[in-house]
Structure formats: C-alpha cells, structure tokens
Amino acid sequence: MAVSVLIYEDNTLLRESISSMLRLDPRFVVAAAFENVLHAETQIAELHPDIILMDIDMPGRNGIEAVIRIRATGSKIPILMLTVFDDTQHVFDALRAGASGYLLKKHLSTKLFESIDEVLNGGAPMSPTIAFMVIAAMQKPSANPYHLTTRENEILTSLSKGNSYKLMAAEFAITVDTVRAHIKKIYEKLHVHSQTEAVSKAIRERLV
Amino acid sequence: MAVSVLIYEDNTLLRESISSMLRLDPRFVVAAAFENVLHAETQIAELHPDIILMDIDMPGRNGIEAVIRIRATGSKIPILMLTVFDDTQHVFDALRAGASGYLLKKHLSTKLFESIDEVLNGGAPMSPTIAFMVIAAMQKPSANPYHLTTRENEILTSLSKGNSYKLMAAEFAITVDTVRAHIKKIYEKLHVHSQTEAVSKAIRERLV
DNA sequence: GATGGTATTACATAAATAGGTAATACCCAT
DNA sequence: ATGGGTATTACCTATTTATGTAATACCATC
C-alpha cells in the first residue's frame, strides 16, 4: 500500500516538482497538491493522507497557522515543514505548533524520501543546521549574561521555584533582609521590578 | 588535513571497531581511543582533536559527567555521544550538558561518517527517534491540563510576562478586582499560592 | 425557565513585596 | 594595606498580593 502524500506549496514550479519526484517512486502516491491552506482541515478529512508536506511561507495563511489549525482538530497526522528559512523564530514557531520535522528546501532533492521515511517511522527529520539550532536552544547559555554573583544566582533559582522570601531565608540560613537585598540587586541587573518579571526572564532565558 | 578523532568507549571490541572504521577513510585519523574519561581534560588539551566520540555509559565516570567537565574548561570542541540508550532522561542530560549530537550505536555502522561530517559543518546529528524526542519536548502539551478558561489563560499569560494586576486590568479593560478574582481561580486550579509559583509552573509546563 | 459554568465587580484584612538608606564584614588582588 | 566587589543585616514606608466573602449578569444547555 503506497504512502499517500498531501502537498501544500504556493510556488507552482516547486509544487509540480515535488509531485513529480514522488511519482517517480511507486512507494508514494500524491493525494493532492494545493497552493494554499485555506481549506486544509476539510481537505485532510476527505483525503486522509499519511503525511503532509507543508510550505512554511504561503500568502493568505502561512504554514504555521495551518499546522496550529490542523492540530486543533485533534489530528496527529505527521506534518513535514518545507522552508527556505532557517532562522530560530520560524523553526521554533513551527515545531511548537506541532510540526513533525523541518526540511530546508535546498535539501529537498537529496533528503525528501529519507525524511518522509523517517517521519513515518517515528523520527523527526531536520536539516543539520536546524537540528543544531534546536539543540542549542536546549542548552544553557554558556554564561551569566547579567553578571549575577553566585549568591544572586542561588536566590534567583530559588525564587524561580516559587519560594517566598521567608522560605529562601530559611533555605540559605540568612535573614529575610538579606534575601531582600539580593533580590534588589537582581532586579537592578535584570532591569525588572517584580518577582514575576524576574522569574519570567530567568526561566525564558534559561538563567536557571 | 585529516580530521583528528578522539574516542572514549569502554567496550574494547567496539572501541577497536570504531577505530578501524575511521582508519578505512583517509579523511580521518584516530588521535587516540581510551577506555575511560578519567583524564579527558588533559588528554584533550594534549591531543587537541577536531571531534570527540563519547560513549555515554562507562564505568567510573560516565560520558555525561565527562561532557560537563570538558565544557567547564571552556572547550567548545564538538562531542558526539554514542549510546544504546534512547530514553528521554539520558538524551536530555547529555544535550543539556553540552553534547553536539547523539548517535545510537545501532546506527553507528551506517551513520558514523555522515554524523561526523554534520557535526563539523555546524549541524547536530541525531538518530531519528532522538530527534523526535527532542522535538516532542519542545511542543506544547496537547491541551489545558488544568482546565483553565479562556480568560484565565489570558490572565496567566499576561502574568507570565511580568504584568501587575493594574496593568492587566488596563490590558483587558476590567477592574483590578476582576483580575484578582481570576487569579484566585488560577491559583486554585494550579494548586499554587503566589504569582511566582504560578508563573514558574506555567512557563515550565508550557501552559503559556 | 432552571441550572451550571463563566465573567464581572466590590469590600475588607492580613501578609508579602519593592525600594530607599545605611552600616559592617569578608575576601581577593593590586 | 588598601580598595573593590560581594555578602550580610537593619529599619522604614508605600505598594502590591493573597484570601475570604458576596453579589450580579450572561450564556448555553437541558
């Protein structure tokens, strides 16, 4: 039984080209190839493809929005994003939206089949530079961009767990006034004015 | 100029096997192959290899600890982890420690050269299932495990940006008392008792 | 039309936090 | 030894939060 592939790609040339590539291999059948995602949900429900190839940048509604809508229907169908962008924001937006993999168009000719296979076998294909970005995002930034001292870091970490001043005082065996003093310094260095802002910044920027 | 590879692998058979594979290709030269990482830092300083292949599970000191120590010296040398484990904890520990890629041993024979090339070209090779785990971890959990209402979600999101009750009241054009009311409900549902705890939980569990 | 869930506003009080000022002490390096 | 950075404690005041209680209103659904 051939793998049914549904394609969303606004560039006609590329759309045809991908379809042709897939038709060369009898393991695949192109369910359809559309130039926009305006009716993606219903099209998917009707065609029930095994995998979707989705361009990220399309006029009208882009591929990321489409992924969000598709996932909102509860569908777990694998969606492989195709794109020329390899900037952090696009990649992460797409992955967070629920994309299953992320393939740069320049790798299309060499990696398309392999990528589809990977997705269908529970993998998550990514172009190497994309994989690097993803991993880099998981790793702590090398160091201390706000020049927090050791103690300030301890306090910020504790604060980020939701501890109150009292609890921190007990945890570090110092007085509440000292905790306060450290927090004042932390606010200065982080340019914030409340616990919430500090914690938000700390967690989002992986300071803790 | 050949790529100098340093190997850490406690299994003698596998260590020899990897060395042999690499010797088959004139592009590579094996700087050394050790059975433990006890002196990794000094060995790296002496041999200055271009890339390290690091088994994750070794007696005495494991590969993850070794990566942490190596990164602590400030070295940015690419480290490709070799492992039989593909459980979430091992993978994430290694990546967070600063590993550059993560190759399952069962893919060693087919992917070793390709993976080394990827690492040296700024990529981050991962076995497909590993890549899937990493992406899955980045994605939002399907939905609303705490059954927050639309409004509560809006408030929590705003709170997580560090906004005060006053600001939120202005943002949503409601009174501060209403904001307070929503926050009370949020605390109930999240089982927390302060902004900091709520924000911490929200960001870490990707509710916002 | 009754019911349940959500959204809204109000008032009150106790607790926690933010920001200012100030002083002491320790350690490291010049 | 002297100074700079860090850690510590203290006190004060204004603001913000946490929590409880209570009431009204809208909307969908049964």
PDB file of N, CA and C (backbone and C1' of nucleotides) in Angstrom, chain D:
ATOM      1  P    DA D   1      49.262  46.286  56.511  1.00  0.00           P
ATOM      2  O5'  DA D   1      49.754  47.728  56.319  1.00  0.00           O
ATOM      3  C5'  DA D   1      49.771  48.865  55.488  1.00  0.00           C
ATOM      4  C4'  DA D   1      48.550  49.145  54.660  1.00  0.00           C
ATOM      5  C3'  DA D   1      47.203  48.906  55.340  1.00  0.00           C
ATOM      6  O3'  DA D   1      46.431  50.112  55.494  1.00  0.00           O
ATOM      7  C1'  DA D   1      47.285  47.814  53.208  1.00  0.00           C
ATOM      8  P    DT D   2      46.512  51.419  54.750  1.00  0.00           P
ATOM      9  O5'  DT D   2      46.025  50.848  53.336  1.00  0.00           O
ATOM     10  C5'  DT D   2      46.478  51.477  52.114  1.00  0.00           C
ATOM     11  C4'  DT D   2      45.431  51.257  51.047  1.00  0.00           C
ATOM     12  C3'  DT D   2      44.020  51.697  51.427  1.00  0.00           C
ATOM     13  O3'  DT D   2      43.530  52.566  50.419  1.00  0.00           O
ATOM     14  C1'  DT D   2      44.011  49.445  50.672  1.00  0.00           C
ATOM     15  P    DG D   3      41.992  52.999  50.431  1.00  0.00           P
ATOM     16  O5'  DG D   3      41.453  52.186  49.179  1.00  0.00           O
ATOM     17  C5'  DG D   3      42.271  52.017  48.015  1.00  0.00           C
ATOM     18  C4'  DG D   3      41.513  51.172  47.013  1.00  0.00           C
ATOM     19  C3'  DG D   3      40.040  51.532  46.885  1.00  0.00           C
ATOM     20  O3'  DG D   3      39.635  51.377  45.528  1.00  0.00           O
ATOM     21  C1'  DG D   3      40.238  49.309  47.697  1.00  0.00           C
ATOM     22  P    DG D   4      38.152  51.733  45.091  1.00  0.00           P
ATOM     23  O5'  DG D   4      37.617  50.339  44.543  1.00  0.00           O
ATOM     24  C5'  DG D   4      38.470  49.495  43.741  1.00  0.00           C
ATOM     25  C4'  DG D   4      37.736  48.200  43.452  1.00  0.00           C
ATOM     26  C3'  DG D   4      36.228  48.373  43.263  1.00  0.00           C
ATOM     27  O3'  DG D   4      35.780  47.498  42.233  1.00  0.00           O
ATOM     28  C1'  DG D   4      36.639  46.956  45.114  1.00  0.00           C
ATOM     29  P    DG D   5      34.242  47.502  41.775  1.00  0.00           P
ATOM     30  O5'  DG D   5      33.765  46.059  42.254  1.00  0.00           O
ATOM     31  C5'  DG D   5      34.488  44.905  41.842  1.00  0.00           C
ATOM     32  C4'  DG D   5      34.022  43.710  42.646  1.00  0.00           C
ATOM     33  C3'  DG D   5      32.500  43.543  42.662  1.00  0.00           C
ATOM     34  O3'  DG D   5      32.169  42.197  42.358  1.00  0.00           O
ATOM     35  C1'  DG D   5      33.351  43.544  44.862  1.00  0.00           C
ATOM     36  P    DT D   6      30.657  41.718  42.219  1.00  0.00           P
ATOM     37  O5'  DT D   6      30.372  41.035  43.631  1.00  0.00           O
ATOM     38  C5'  DT D   6      31.201  39.963  44.054  1.00  0.00           C
ATOM     39  C4'  DT D   6      30.881  39.589  45.482  1.00  0.00           C
ATOM     40  C3'  DT D   6      29.400  39.328  45.749  1.00  0.00           C
ATOM     41  O3'  DT D   6      29.245  37.964  46.109  1.00  0.00           O
ATOM     42  C1'  DT D   6      30.403  40.631  47.467  1.00  0.00           C
ATOM     43  P    DA D   7      27.785  37.413  46.484  1.00  0.00           P
ATOM     44  O5'  DA D   7      27.718  37.653  48.055  1.00  0.00           O
ATOM     45  C5'  DA D   7      28.647  37.012  48.901  1.00  0.00           C
ATOM     46  C4'  DA D   7      28.304  37.312  50.349  1.00  0.00           C
ATOM     47  C3'  DA D   7      26.818  37.127  50.695  1.00  0.00           C
ATOM     48  O3'  DA D   7      26.715  36.267  51.822  1.00  0.00           O
ATOM     49  C1'  DA D   7      27.606  39.226  51.444  1.00  0.00           C
ATOM     50  P    DT D   8      25.278  35.798  52.325  1.00  0.00           P
ATOM     51  O5'  DT D   8      24.971  36.812  53.507  1.00  0.00           O
ATOM     52  C5'  DT D   8      25.891  36.917  54.579  1.00  0.00           C
ATOM     53  C4'  DT D   8      25.627  38.153  55.385  1.00  0.00           C
ATOM     54  C3'  DT D   8      24.179  38.367  55.830  1.00  0.00           C
ATOM     55  O3'  DT D   8      23.969  37.707  57.071  1.00  0.00           O
ATOM     56  C1'  DT D   8      25.315  40.406  55.293  1.00  0.00           C
ATOM     57  P    DT D   9      22.489  37.468  57.620  1.00  0.00           P
ATOM     58  O5'  DT D   9      22.110  38.889  58.243  1.00  0.00           O
ATOM     59  C5'  DT D   9      22.869  39.396  59.313  1.00  0.00           C
ATOM     60  C4'  DT D   9      22.479  40.830  59.584  1.00  0.00           C
ATOM     61  C3'  DT D   9      20.992  41.059  59.888  1.00  0.00           C
ATOM     62  O3'  DT D   9      20.833  41.307  61.280  1.00  0.00           O
ATOM     63  C1'  DT D   9      21.922  42.760  58.488  1.00  0.00           C
ATOM     64  P    DA D  10      19.385  41.484  61.914  1.00  0.00           P
ATOM     65  O5'  DA D  10      19.052  43.021  61.636  1.00  0.00           O
ATOM     66  C5'  DA D  10      19.992  44.011  62.011  1.00  0.00           C
ATOM     67  C4'  DA D  10      19.444  45.386  61.660  1.00  0.00           C
ATOM     68  C3'  DA D  10      17.920  45.496  61.804  1.00  0.00           C
ATOM     69  O3'  DA D  10      17.635  46.329  62.920  1.00  0.00           O
ATOM     70  C1'  DA D  10      18.721  46.516  59.792  1.00  0.00           C
ATOM     71  P    DC D  11      16.161  46.543  63.453  1.00  0.00           P
ATOM     72  O5'  DC D  11      15.618  47.795  62.613  1.00  0.00           O
ATOM     73  C5'  DC D  11      16.406  48.967  62.527  1.00  0.00           C
ATOM     74  C4'  DC D  11      15.712  49.981  61.641  1.00  0.00           C
ATOM     75  C3'  DC D  11      14.182  49.948  61.746  1.00  0.00           C
ATOM     76  O3'  DC D  11      13.693  51.264  61.852  1.00  0.00           O
ATOM     77  C1'  DC D  11      14.844  49.774  59.504  1.00  0.00           C
ATOM     78  P    DC D  12      12.192  51.533  62.312  1.00  0.00           P
ATOM     79  O5'  DC D  12      11.648  52.331  61.044  1.00  0.00           O
ATOM     80  C5'  DC D  12      12.492  53.252  60.356  1.00  0.00           C
ATOM     81  C4'  DC D  12      11.856  53.599  59.022  1.00  0.00           C
ATOM     82  C3'  DC D  12      10.326  53.504  59.037  1.00  0.00           C
ATOM     83  O3'  DC D  12       9.778  54.752  58.619  1.00  0.00           O
ATOM     84  C1'  DC D  12      11.249  52.332  57.177  1.00  0.00           C
ATOM     85  P    DT D  13       8.202  54.995  58.794  1.00  0.00           P
ATOM     86  O5'  DT D  13       7.719  54.938  57.282  1.00  0.00           O
ATOM     87  C5'  DT D  13       8.521  55.549  56.266  1.00  0.00           C
ATOM     88  C4'  DT D  13       7.896  55.261  54.919  1.00  0.00           C
ATOM     89  C3'  DT D  13       6.369  55.170  54.949  1.00  0.00           C
ATOM     90  O3'  DT D  13       5.870  55.803  53.791  1.00  0.00           O
ATOM     91  C1'  DT D  13       7.264  53.181  54.088  1.00  0.00           C
ATOM     92  P    DA D  14       4.325  56.147  53.683  1.00  0.00           P
ATOM     93  O5'  DA D  14       4.095  55.759  52.163  1.00  0.00           O
ATOM     94  C5'  DA D  14       5.158  55.966  51.213  1.00  0.00           C
ATOM     95  C4'  DA D  14       4.958  55.024  50.037  1.00  0.00           C
ATOM     96  C3'  DA D  14       3.495  54.884  49.605  1.00  0.00           C
ATOM     97  O3'  DA D  14       3.442  54.971  48.187  1.00  0.00           O
ATOM     98  C1'  DA D  14       4.381  52.746  50.152  1.00  0.00           C
ATOM     99  P    DT D  15       2.036  54.804  47.435  1.00  0.00           P
ATOM    100  O5'  DT D  15       2.141  53.305  46.875  1.00  0.00           O
ATOM    101  C5'  DT D  15       3.368  52.852  46.306  1.00  0.00           C
ATOM    102  C4'  DT D  15       3.278  51.366  46.049  1.00  0.00           C
ATOM    103  C3'  DT D  15       1.972  50.915  45.375  1.00  0.00           C
ATOM    104  O3'  DT D  15       2.331  50.307  44.151  1.00  0.00           O
ATOM    105  C1'  DT D  15       2.555  49.497  47.195  1.00  0.00           C
ATOM    106  P    DT D  16       1.205  49.677  43.160  1.00  0.00           P
ATOM    107  O5'  DT D  16       1.296  48.122  43.539  1.00  0.00           O
ATOM    108  C5'  DT D  16       2.566  47.547  43.756  1.00  0.00           C
ATOM    109  C4'  DT D  16       2.396  46.101  44.175  1.00  0.00           C
ATOM    110  C3'  DT D  16       1.250  45.371  43.470  1.00  0.00           C
ATOM    111  O3'  DT D  16       1.797  44.179  42.949  1.00  0.00           O
ATOM    112  C1'  DT D  16       1.106  45.082  45.818  1.00  0.00           C
ATOM    113  P    DT D  17       0.910  43.140  42.081  1.00  0.00           P
ATOM    114  O5'  DT D  17       0.953  41.853  43.016  1.00  0.00           O
ATOM    115  C5'  DT D  17       0.884  42.040  44.375  1.00  0.00           C
ATOM    116  C4'  DT D  17       1.013  40.745  45.123  1.00  0.00           C
ATOM    117  C3'  DT D  17       0.082  39.630  44.669  1.00  0.00           C
ATOM    118  O3'  DT D  17       0.628  38.386  45.137  1.00  0.00           O
ATOM    119  C1'  DT D  17      -0.667  40.497  46.717  1.00  0.00           C
ATOM    120  P    DA D  18      -0.182  37.025  44.784  1.00  0.00           P
ATOM    121  O5'  DA D  18      -0.961  36.767  46.154  1.00  0.00           O
ATOM    122  C5'  DA D  18      -0.232  36.414  47.308  1.00  0.00           C
ATOM    123  C4'  DA D  18      -1.172  35.919  48.405  1.00  0.00           C
ATOM    124  C3'  DA D  18      -2.188  34.870  47.962  1.00  0.00           C
ATOM    125  O3'  DA D  18      -2.243  33.871  48.976  1.00  0.00           O
ATOM    126  C1'  DA D  18      -3.317  36.746  48.876  1.00  0.00           C
ATOM    127  P    DT D  19      -3.149  32.564  48.708  1.00  0.00           P
ATOM    128  O5'  DT D  19      -4.505  32.897  49.466  1.00  0.00           O
ATOM    129  C5'  DT D  19      -4.446  33.475  50.763  1.00  0.00           C
ATOM    130  C4'  DT D  19      -5.851  33.803  51.235  1.00  0.00           C
ATOM    131  C3'  DT D  19      -6.955  32.964  50.594  1.00  0.00           C
ATOM    132  O3'  DT D  19      -7.704  32.348  51.623  1.00  0.00           O
ATOM    133  C1'  DT D  19      -7.519  35.238  50.581  1.00  0.00           C
ATOM    134  P    DG D  20      -8.972  31.363  51.279  1.00  0.00           P
ATOM    135  O5'  DG D  20     -10.204  32.099  51.971  1.00  0.00           O
ATOM    136  C5'  DG D  20      -9.985  32.910  53.128  1.00  0.00           C
ATOM    137  C4'  DG D  20     -11.235  33.721  53.393  1.00  0.00           C
ATOM    138  C3'  DG D  20     -12.513  33.080  52.839  1.00  0.00           C
ATOM    139  O3'  DG D  20     -13.509  32.956  53.859  1.00  0.00           O
ATOM    140  C1'  DG D  20     -12.304  35.339  52.074  1.00  0.00           C
ATOM    141  P    DT D  21     -14.942  32.242  53.501  1.00  0.00           P
ATOM    142  O5'  DT D  21     -15.905  33.502  53.260  1.00  0.00           O
ATOM    143  C5'  DT D  21     -15.730  34.693  54.011  1.00  0.00           C
ATOM    144  C4'  DT D  21     -16.696  35.738  53.474  1.00  0.00           C
ATOM    145  C3'  DT D  21     -17.974  35.139  52.880  1.00  0.00           C
ATOM    146  O3'  DT D  21     -19.115  35.819  53.371  1.00  0.00           O
ATOM    147  C1'  DT D  21     -16.974  36.605  51.335  1.00  0.00           C
ATOM    148  P    DA D  22     -20.603  35.241  52.946  1.00  0.00           P
ATOM    149  O5'  DA D  22     -20.942  36.214  51.724  1.00  0.00           O
ATOM    150  C5'  DA D  22     -20.654  37.595  51.843  1.00  0.00           C
ATOM    151  C4'  DA D  22     -21.208  38.334  50.638  1.00  0.00           C
ATOM    152  C3'  DA D  22     -22.362  37.606  49.947  1.00  0.00           C
ATOM    153  O3'  DA D  22     -23.371  38.536  49.631  1.00  0.00           O
ATOM    154  C1'  DA D  22     -20.688  38.107  48.393  1.00  0.00           C
ATOM    155  P    DA D  23     -24.889  38.025  49.304  1.00  0.00           P
ATOM    156  O5'  DA D  23     -25.269  38.972  48.093  1.00  0.00           O
ATOM    157  C5'  DA D  23     -24.697  40.281  47.995  1.00  0.00           C
ATOM    158  C4'  DA D  23     -24.515  40.613  46.532  1.00  0.00           C
ATOM    159  C3'  DA D  23     -25.624  40.050  45.632  1.00  0.00           C
ATOM    160  O3'  DA D  23     -26.295  41.118  44.984  1.00  0.00           O
ATOM    161  C1'  DA D  23     -23.472  39.652  44.723  1.00  0.00           C
ATOM    162  P    DT D  24     -27.614  40.863  44.098  1.00  0.00           P
ATOM    163  O5'  DT D  24     -27.041  41.072  42.635  1.00  0.00           O
ATOM    164  C5'  DT D  24     -26.366  42.278  42.304  1.00  0.00           C
ATOM    165  C4'  DT D  24     -25.813  42.150  40.892  1.00  0.00           C
ATOM    166  C3'  DT D  24     -26.847  41.657  39.870  1.00  0.00           C
ATOM    167  O3'  DT D  24     -26.872  42.557  38.770  1.00  0.00           O
ATOM    168  C1'  DT D  24     -24.858  40.388  39.750  1.00  0.00           C
ATOM    169  P    DA D  25     -28.000  42.405  37.645  1.00  0.00           P
ATOM    170  O5'  DA D  25     -27.154  41.755  36.464  1.00  0.00           O
ATOM    171  C5'  DA D  25     -25.857  42.247  36.135  1.00  0.00           C
ATOM    172  C4'  DA D  25     -25.284  41.379  35.021  1.00  0.00           C
ATOM    173  C3'  DA D  25     -26.351  40.802  34.081  1.00  0.00           C
ATOM    174  O3'  DA D  25     -25.878  40.916  32.753  1.00  0.00           O
ATOM    175  C1'  DA D  25     -25.047  39.064  34.961  1.00  0.00           C
ATOM    176  P    DC D  26     -26.978  40.873  31.557  1.00  0.00           P
ATOM    177  O5'  DC D  26     -26.205  40.011  30.476  1.00  0.00           O
ATOM    178  C5'  DC D  26     -24.771  40.045  30.411  1.00  0.00           C
ATOM    179  C4'  DC D  26     -24.259  38.670  30.020  1.00  0.00           C
ATOM    180  C3'  DC D  26     -25.131  37.966  28.991  1.00  0.00           C
ATOM    181  O3'  DC D  26     -24.343  37.720  27.833  1.00  0.00           O
ATOM    182  C1'  DC D  26     -24.529  36.498  30.765  1.00  0.00           C
ATOM    183  P    DC D  27     -25.075  37.300  26.439  1.00  0.00           P
ATOM    184  O5'  DC D  27     -24.775  35.744  26.371  1.00  0.00           O
ATOM    185  C5'  DC D  27     -23.502  35.264  26.758  1.00  0.00           C
ATOM    186  C4'  DC D  27     -23.548  33.752  26.873  1.00  0.00           C
ATOM    187  C3'  DC D  27     -24.558  33.103  25.915  1.00  0.00           C
ATOM    188  O3'  DC D  27     -23.925  32.018  25.266  1.00  0.00           O
ATOM    189  C1'  DC D  27     -24.913  32.352  28.126  1.00  0.00           C
ATOM    190  P    DA D  28     -24.524  31.536  23.836  1.00  0.00           P
ATOM    191  O5'  DA D  28     -24.461  29.947  24.015  1.00  0.00           O
ATOM    192  C5'  DA D  28     -23.325  29.358  24.623  1.00  0.00           C
ATOM    193  C4'  DA D  28     -23.768  28.159  25.438  1.00  0.00           C
ATOM    194  C3'  DA D  28     -24.716  27.222  24.682  1.00  0.00           C
ATOM    195  O3'  DA D  28     -24.259  25.884  24.829  1.00  0.00           O
ATOM    196  C1'  DA D  28     -25.627  27.801  26.791  1.00  0.00           C
ATOM    197  P    DT D  29     -24.954  24.722  23.914  1.00  0.00           P
ATOM    198  O5'  DT D  29     -24.928  23.512  24.991  1.00  0.00           O
ATOM    199  C5'  DT D  29     -24.706  23.804  26.377  1.00  0.00           C
ATOM    200  C4'  DT D  29     -25.786  23.137  27.220  1.00  0.00           C
ATOM    201  C3'  DT D  29     -26.721  22.211  26.444  1.00  0.00           C
ATOM    202  O3'  DT D  29     -27.028  21.087  27.249  1.00  0.00           O
ATOM    203  C1'  DT D  29     -27.977  23.777  27.592  1.00  0.00           C
ATOM    204  P    DC D  30     -27.477  19.709  26.618  1.00  0.00           P
ATOM    205  O5'  DC D  30     -27.890  18.850  27.887  1.00  0.00           O
ATOM    206  C5'  DC D  30     -27.797  19.409  29.206  1.00  0.00           C
ATOM    207  C4'  DC D  30     -29.182  19.502  29.869  1.00  0.00           C
ATOM    208  C3'  DC D  30     -30.190  18.491  29.314  1.00  0.00           C
ATOM    209  O3'  DC D  30     -30.641  17.655  30.359  1.00  0.00           O
ATOM    210  C1'  DC D  30     -31.129  20.685  29.444  1.00  0.00           C
TER     211       DC D  30
END
